Structure formats: C-alpha cells, structure tokens
Amino acid sequence: MRERGEGRAAATVNSEIKSLRAFYGWADRFGLICPDPTTLLDLVPNPHRMGRTVSDEEVSRILRDASPRLRALVSLGRFGGLRLSEMTTLHTSARAGDWLTIIGKGSKQRRIFMAPALRAALDAITPPDRGFYFPGGTDGHMHPQSVNKIIRREAGINPHALRHAAGTAVYRATGDLRAAQTFLGHATPGTTSIYVHVEESTLMEATRAGAVLNT
C-alpha cells in the first residue's frame, strides 16, 4: 500500500498539514477537542530543488517560428513573468500605454512595463471587441490548462520555465532580489530566490574569488 503523501509534492503535503494544524489548534483553544492530534504530525522534508528554466537562445528559436497566439503567450511568460492564470485572464482593459496591470494570486495587483517584443506580440492579437486577449469558452477566456497544453505542444517547453527565466533576467539586470520579487508578484523574497537561477559563469567567478588567499 502506498504511504500517505507518497508521490505528491512535499510543499503540497506540508501546506495541508499546516491547514490541519490551524483548524485543530483553533478547536483546541476553544475546548472543542482535547488533545490536539496534529501535534503529532511532522512536516515532510522538502529539499531545495533547482526550478526549471529556459535559455534565451531557446526562447528566440521558439519566437522565430511561433504563431501570433503562441508568440504572445511565450512573450508574456518570458518578458512579463506572468503565471498561466494571469495570461488567460488578461484583458485589454489592463493595458495603459506601455504598462500592464496584472491581477495575481490573492487578487494582488502589480504593474508590468512591457518590453518592445511583448508590446508587438500583444498588438498582433488584440481582439476587435477589446475583450480578453485569449478568448475561450470558460468565463470568456481560455482555461489555464488549455494554455499549458498549447505551450507544451507547440513550443516544447514547460510554461513555468518561462517565468523562471523572466525572474532570473530581472535579477541579472538589477542585482536586486526585491525588484525580482515585485516583478513576479511573490509575497516573500524566499519564494523569489527559488526562481532566480545563478549562471555557471557567475558560479565560476564566485569559486575563483573564494580561492584567492591573502598571503
């Protein structure tokens, strides 16, 4: 028999454990249960793993041969750092000049300044009725899983890798983790640090610097 939680992401299991702790902790404080059974639950070890990313060369290759819709989706991920849900719900009313107002997780808003490539990609698919950029049958716009399948099938990459590449590019250009956090719409810099990939050349420079001895 498969152990509880086996085959599931550690972060998902830990999130559920924390939710149970909060609920039973509340019940214990108000005397509804005694004792709190979740005190016996331990969090699942969650070792840090490097997230997926995609190189600039691969993005350029994809954009060169992409349809207008795919070019817009890939550009939003790579140059705007958008999540799938943010892509699918993007409405023309969110655009004001060169800026996009993005509604992210928890209905939090952030503003993205559009690079020329992103502006051109959105211009190419702007609907005549000024509605959703990616119209579909669900609430007037495409479903995130539909977009996920399109990017995987037509571009051959994981859509989330584009967001990792976007966060890395912002950090590489600014050296500011807070800027990357704001750009990606993360609640904490700890989450952003997972998205920022250190290039091999930077690791080599760090190793050389650490190997220098003052004699």
CSV table of C-alpha atoms in Angstrom, one decimal:
chain,number,residue,atom,x,y,z
A,1,MET,CA,0.0,0.0,0.0
A,2,ARG,CA,1.3,3.4,-0.9
A,3,GLU,CA,2.3,5.6,2.1
A,4,ARG,CA,0.2,8.7,2.8
A,5,GLY,CA,1.6,11.6,0.8
A,6,GLU,CA,3.9,9.4,-1.4
A,7,GLY,CA,4.1,10.7,-5.0
A,8,ARG,CA,2.9,14.1,-4.0
A,9,ALA,CA,4.9,17.3,-3.8
A,10,ALA,CA,6.3,17.9,-0.3
A,11,ALA,CA,5.2,21.5,-0.4
A,12,THR,CA,1.6,20.4,-1.1
A,13,VAL,CA,1.6,17.9,1.8
A,14,ASN,CA,3.1,20.5,4.2
A,15,SER,CA,0.5,23.0,3.2
A,16,GLU,CA,-2.2,20.5,4.1
A,17,ILE,CA,-0.5,19.7,7.4
A,18,LYS,CA,-0.3,23.4,8.3
A,19,SER,CA,-4.0,23.8,7.4
A,20,LEU,CA,-4.9,20.9,9.7
A,21,ARG,CA,-2.8,22.3,12.5
A,22,ALA,CA,-4.5,25.7,12.2
A,23,PHE,CA,-8.0,24.1,12.3
A,24,TYR,CA,-7.4,21.7,15.2
A,25,GLY,CA,-5.4,24.3,17.1
A,26,TRP,CA,-8.4,26.6,16.9
A,27,ALA,CA,-10.7,23.8,18.1
A,28,ASP,CA,-8.3,23.0,21.0
A,29,ARG,CA,-8.2,26.6,22.1
A,30,PHE,CA,-12.0,26.8,22.4
A,31,GLY,CA,-12.2,23.4,24.2
A,32,LEU,CA,-13.9,21.6,21.4
A,33,ILE,CA,-11.3,18.8,21.3
A,34,CYS,CA,-8.6,17.6,23.7
A,35,PRO,CA,-5.9,17.0,23.0
A,36,ASP,CA,-4.9,18.4,19.6
A,37,PRO,CA,-4.0,15.4,17.4
A,38,THR,CA,-2.0,17.5,14.9
A,39,THR,CA,0.8,18.0,17.5
A,40,LEU,CA,2.0,14.5,16.4
A,41,LEU,CA,2.2,15.5,12.8
A,42,ASP,CA,5.7,16.3,11.4
A,43,LEU,CA,6.3,18.3,8.3
A,44,VAL,CA,7.6,16.4,5.3
A,45,PRO,CA,11.3,17.1,4.4
A,46,ASN,CA,11.3,19.5,1.5
A,47,PRO,CA,14.8,19.7,0.0
A,48,HIS,CA,15.6,22.6,-2.2
A,49,ARG,CA,15.4,21.8,-5.9
A,50,MET,CA,16.5,24.0,-8.8
A,51,GLY,CA,13.5,25.0,-10.8
A,52,ARG,CA,13.1,24.6,-14.5
A,53,THR,CA,14.2,27.4,-16.8
A,54,VAL,CA,14.7,28.1,-20.5
A,55,SER,CA,17.6,29.7,-22.2
A,56,ASP,CA,17.4,33.0,-24.2
A,57,GLU,CA,18.5,31.0,-27.3
A,58,GLU,CA,15.7,28.6,-26.9
A,59,VAL,CA,13.1,31.4,-26.5
A,60,SER,CA,14.5,33.2,-29.6
A,61,ARG,CA,14.1,30.0,-31.6
A,62,ILE,CA,10.5,29.5,-30.4
A,63,LEU,CA,9.5,33.1,-31.1
A,64,ARG,CA,11.0,33.0,-34.6
A,65,ASP,CA,8.7,30.2,-35.8
A,66,ALA,CA,5.7,30.9,-33.5
A,67,SER,CA,2.1,31.7,-34.4
A,68,PRO,CA,0.8,35.1,-33.2
A,69,ARG,CA,-1.0,33.4,-30.3
A,70,LEU,CA,2.0,31.3,-29.2
A,71,ARG,CA,4.3,34.3,-29.6
A,72,ALA,CA,2.0,36.3,-27.2
A,73,LEU,CA,1.9,33.6,-24.7
A,74,VAL,CA,5.6,32.9,-24.6
A,75,SER,CA,6.3,36.7,-24.5
A,76,LEU,CA,4.0,37.2,-21.5
A,77,GLY,CA,5.8,34.4,-19.7
A,78,ARG,CA,9.4,35.3,-20.6
A,79,PHE,CA,9.2,39.2,-20.8
A,80,GLY,CA,6.3,39.7,-18.3
A,81,GLY,CA,6.8,36.9,-15.9
A,82,LEU,CA,3.1,36.0,-15.9
A,83,ARG,CA,1.6,32.9,-14.5
A,84,LEU,CA,-0.7,30.8,-16.7
A,85,SER,CA,-3.8,32.1,-14.8
A,86,GLU,CA,-2.6,35.7,-15.3
A,87,MET,CA,-2.2,35.1,-19.0
A,88,THR,CA,-5.6,33.6,-19.6
A,89,THR,CA,-7.4,36.4,-17.7
A,90,LEU,CA,-5.5,39.2,-19.3
A,91,HIS,CA,-8.0,41.8,-20.7
A,92,THR,CA,-7.3,44.7,-23.0
A,93,SER,CA,-8.6,47.0,-20.2
A,94,ALA,CA,-5.5,46.0,-18.2
A,95,ARG,CA,-3.3,47.8,-20.7
A,96,ALA,CA,-2.5,51.5,-20.4
A,97,GLY,CA,0.2,52.6,-22.8
A,98,ASP,CA,3.3,50.6,-22.2
A,99,TRP,CA,2.0,49.2,-18.9
A,100,LEU,CA,0.0,46.2,-17.9
A,101,THR,CA,-1.9,45.8,-14.6
A,102,ILE,CA,-1.8,42.2,-13.6
A,103,ILE,CA,-4.2,40.6,-11.1
A,104,GLY,CA,-2.2,37.9,-9.4
A,105,LYS,CA,-2.7,35.4,-6.6
A,106,GLY,CA,-5.0,36.7,-3.8
A,107,SER,CA,-6.2,39.4,-6.2
A,108,LYS,CA,-3.0,41.3,-5.6
A,109,GLN,CA,-2.2,43.8,-8.3
A,110,ARG,CA,1.2,44.6,-9.9
A,111,ARG,CA,2.2,46.6,-12.9
A,112,ILE,CA,4.5,45.4,-15.7
A,113,PHE,CA,6.3,47.6,-18.1
A,114,MET,CA,6.2,46.0,-21.5
A,115,ALA,CA,9.3,45.3,-23.5
A,116,PRO,CA,9.0,46.1,-27.2
A,117,ALA,CA,8.8,42.4,-28.1
A,118,LEU,CA,5.8,42.0,-25.7
A,119,ARG,CA,4.1,45.1,-26.9
A,120,ALA,CA,4.3,43.9,-30.5
A,121,ALA,CA,3.1,40.4,-29.6
A,122,LEU,CA,0.0,41.7,-27.9
A,123,ASP,CA,-0.7,44.2,-30.7
A,124,ALA,CA,-0.8,41.3,-33.1
A,125,ILE,CA,-3.6,39.5,-31.2
A,126,THR,CA,-5.6,42.4,-29.8
A,127,PRO,CA,-9.3,41.4,-30.3
A,128,PRO,CA,-11.5,43.8,-32.2
A,129,ASP,CA,-14.1,43.8,-29.4
A,130,ARG,CA,-11.4,44.9,-26.9
A,131,GLY,CA,-12.1,41.8,-24.7
A,132,PHE,CA,-9.8,39.1,-23.4
A,133,TYR,CA,-6.6,38.6,-25.3
A,134,PHE,CA,-7.1,34.8,-25.2
A,135,PRO,CA,-10.9,34.3,-25.6
A,136,GLY,CA,-12.4,30.9,-24.8
A,137,GLY,CA,-15.4,29.1,-23.6
A,138,THR,CA,-14.7,29.4,-19.8
A,139,ASP,CA,-15.8,32.8,-18.4
A,140,GLY,CA,-15.0,34.4,-21.8
A,141,HIS,CA,-11.3,33.4,-21.7
A,142,MET,CA,-9.2,30.3,-22.1
A,143,HIS,CA,-8.6,27.9,-19.2
A,144,PRO,CA,-5.0,27.8,-17.8
A,145,GLN,CA,-4.7,24.1,-18.5
A,146,SER,CA,-5.6,24.8,-22.2
A,147,VAL,CA,-2.8,27.3,-22.4
A,148,ASN,CA,-0.5,24.9,-20.6
A,149,LYS,CA,-1.1,22.3,-23.3
A,150,ILE,CA,-0.6,24.8,-26.1
A,151,ILE,CA,2.8,25.9,-24.9
A,152,ARG,CA,4.0,22.4,-24.2
A,153,ARG,CA,2.7,21.1,-27.5
A,154,GLU,CA,3.7,24.0,-29.8
A,155,ALA,CA,6.8,25.3,-28.0
A,156,GLY,CA,8.0,22.0,-26.4
A,157,ILE,CA,8.7,23.6,-23.0
A,158,ASN,CA,7.2,23.8,-19.6
A,159,PRO,CA,5.4,27.1,-19.3
A,160,HIS,CA,6.6,27.8,-15.8
A,161,ALA,CA,10.2,27.7,-17.1
A,162,LEU,CA,9.4,31.0,-18.8
A,163,ARG,CA,8.6,32.6,-15.5
A,164,HIS,CA,11.8,31.3,-14.0
A,165,ALA,CA,13.7,32.7,-17.0
A,166,ALA,CA,12.0,36.1,-16.5
A,167,GLY,CA,12.8,36.3,-12.8
A,168,THR,CA,16.4,35.3,-13.5
A,169,ALA,CA,16.7,38.0,-16.2
A,170,VAL,CA,15.4,40.7,-13.9
A,171,TYR,CA,17.8,39.8,-11.1
A,172,ARG,CA,20.7,39.5,-13.6
A,173,ALA,CA,20.0,43.0,-14.8
A,174,THR,CA,19.4,44.7,-11.5
A,175,GLY,CA,21.1,42.6,-8.8
A,176,ASP,CA,18.0,43.4,-6.7
A,177,LEU,CA,16.1,40.5,-5.3
A,178,ARG,CA,13.3,42.8,-4.1
A,179,ALA,CA,12.9,44.1,-7.7
A,180,ALA,CA,12.6,40.5,-8.9
A,181,GLN,CA,10.1,39.8,-6.2
A,182,THR,CA,7.9,42.7,-7.1
A,183,PHE,CA,8.1,41.9,-10.8
A,184,LEU,CA,7.0,38.3,-10.3
A,185,GLY,CA,4.3,39.2,-7.7
A,186,HIS,CA,5.7,37.0,-4.9
A,187,ALA,CA,4.6,37.5,-1.3
A,188,THR,CA,8.1,36.8,0.1
A,189,PRO,CA,11.7,37.1,-1.2
A,190,GLY,CA,12.2,33.4,-0.2
A,191,THR,CA,9.9,32.3,-2.9
A,192,THR,CA,11.6,34.6,-5.4
A,193,SER,CA,15.0,33.1,-4.6
A,194,ILE,CA,13.8,29.8,-6.0
A,195,TYR,CA,13.1,31.4,-9.3
A,196,VAL,CA,16.4,33.2,-9.6
A,197,HIS,CA,19.0,30.9,-11.3
A,198,VAL,CA,22.7,31.5,-10.9
A,199,GLU,CA,24.5,31.1,-14.2
A,200,GLU,CA,27.6,28.8,-14.5
A,201,SER,CA,29.8,31.8,-15.3
A,202,THR,CA,28.8,33.5,-12.1
A,203,LEU,CA,29.4,30.3,-10.1
A,204,MET,CA,32.9,30.1,-11.7
A,205,GLU,CA,33.7,33.7,-10.7
A,206,ALA,CA,32.5,33.0,-7.2
A,207,THR,CA,34.7,30.0,-6.9
A,208,ARG,CA,37.7,31.9,-8.2
A,209,ALA,CA,37.1,34.7,-5.8
A,210,GLY,CA,36.8,32.3,-2.9
A,211,ALA,CA,40.0,30.6,-3.9
A,212,VAL,CA,42.1,33.7,-3.6
A,213,LEU,CA,44.2,33.8,-0.4
A,214,ASN,CA,45.8,36.9,1.0
A,215,THR,CA,49.4,35.9,1.6
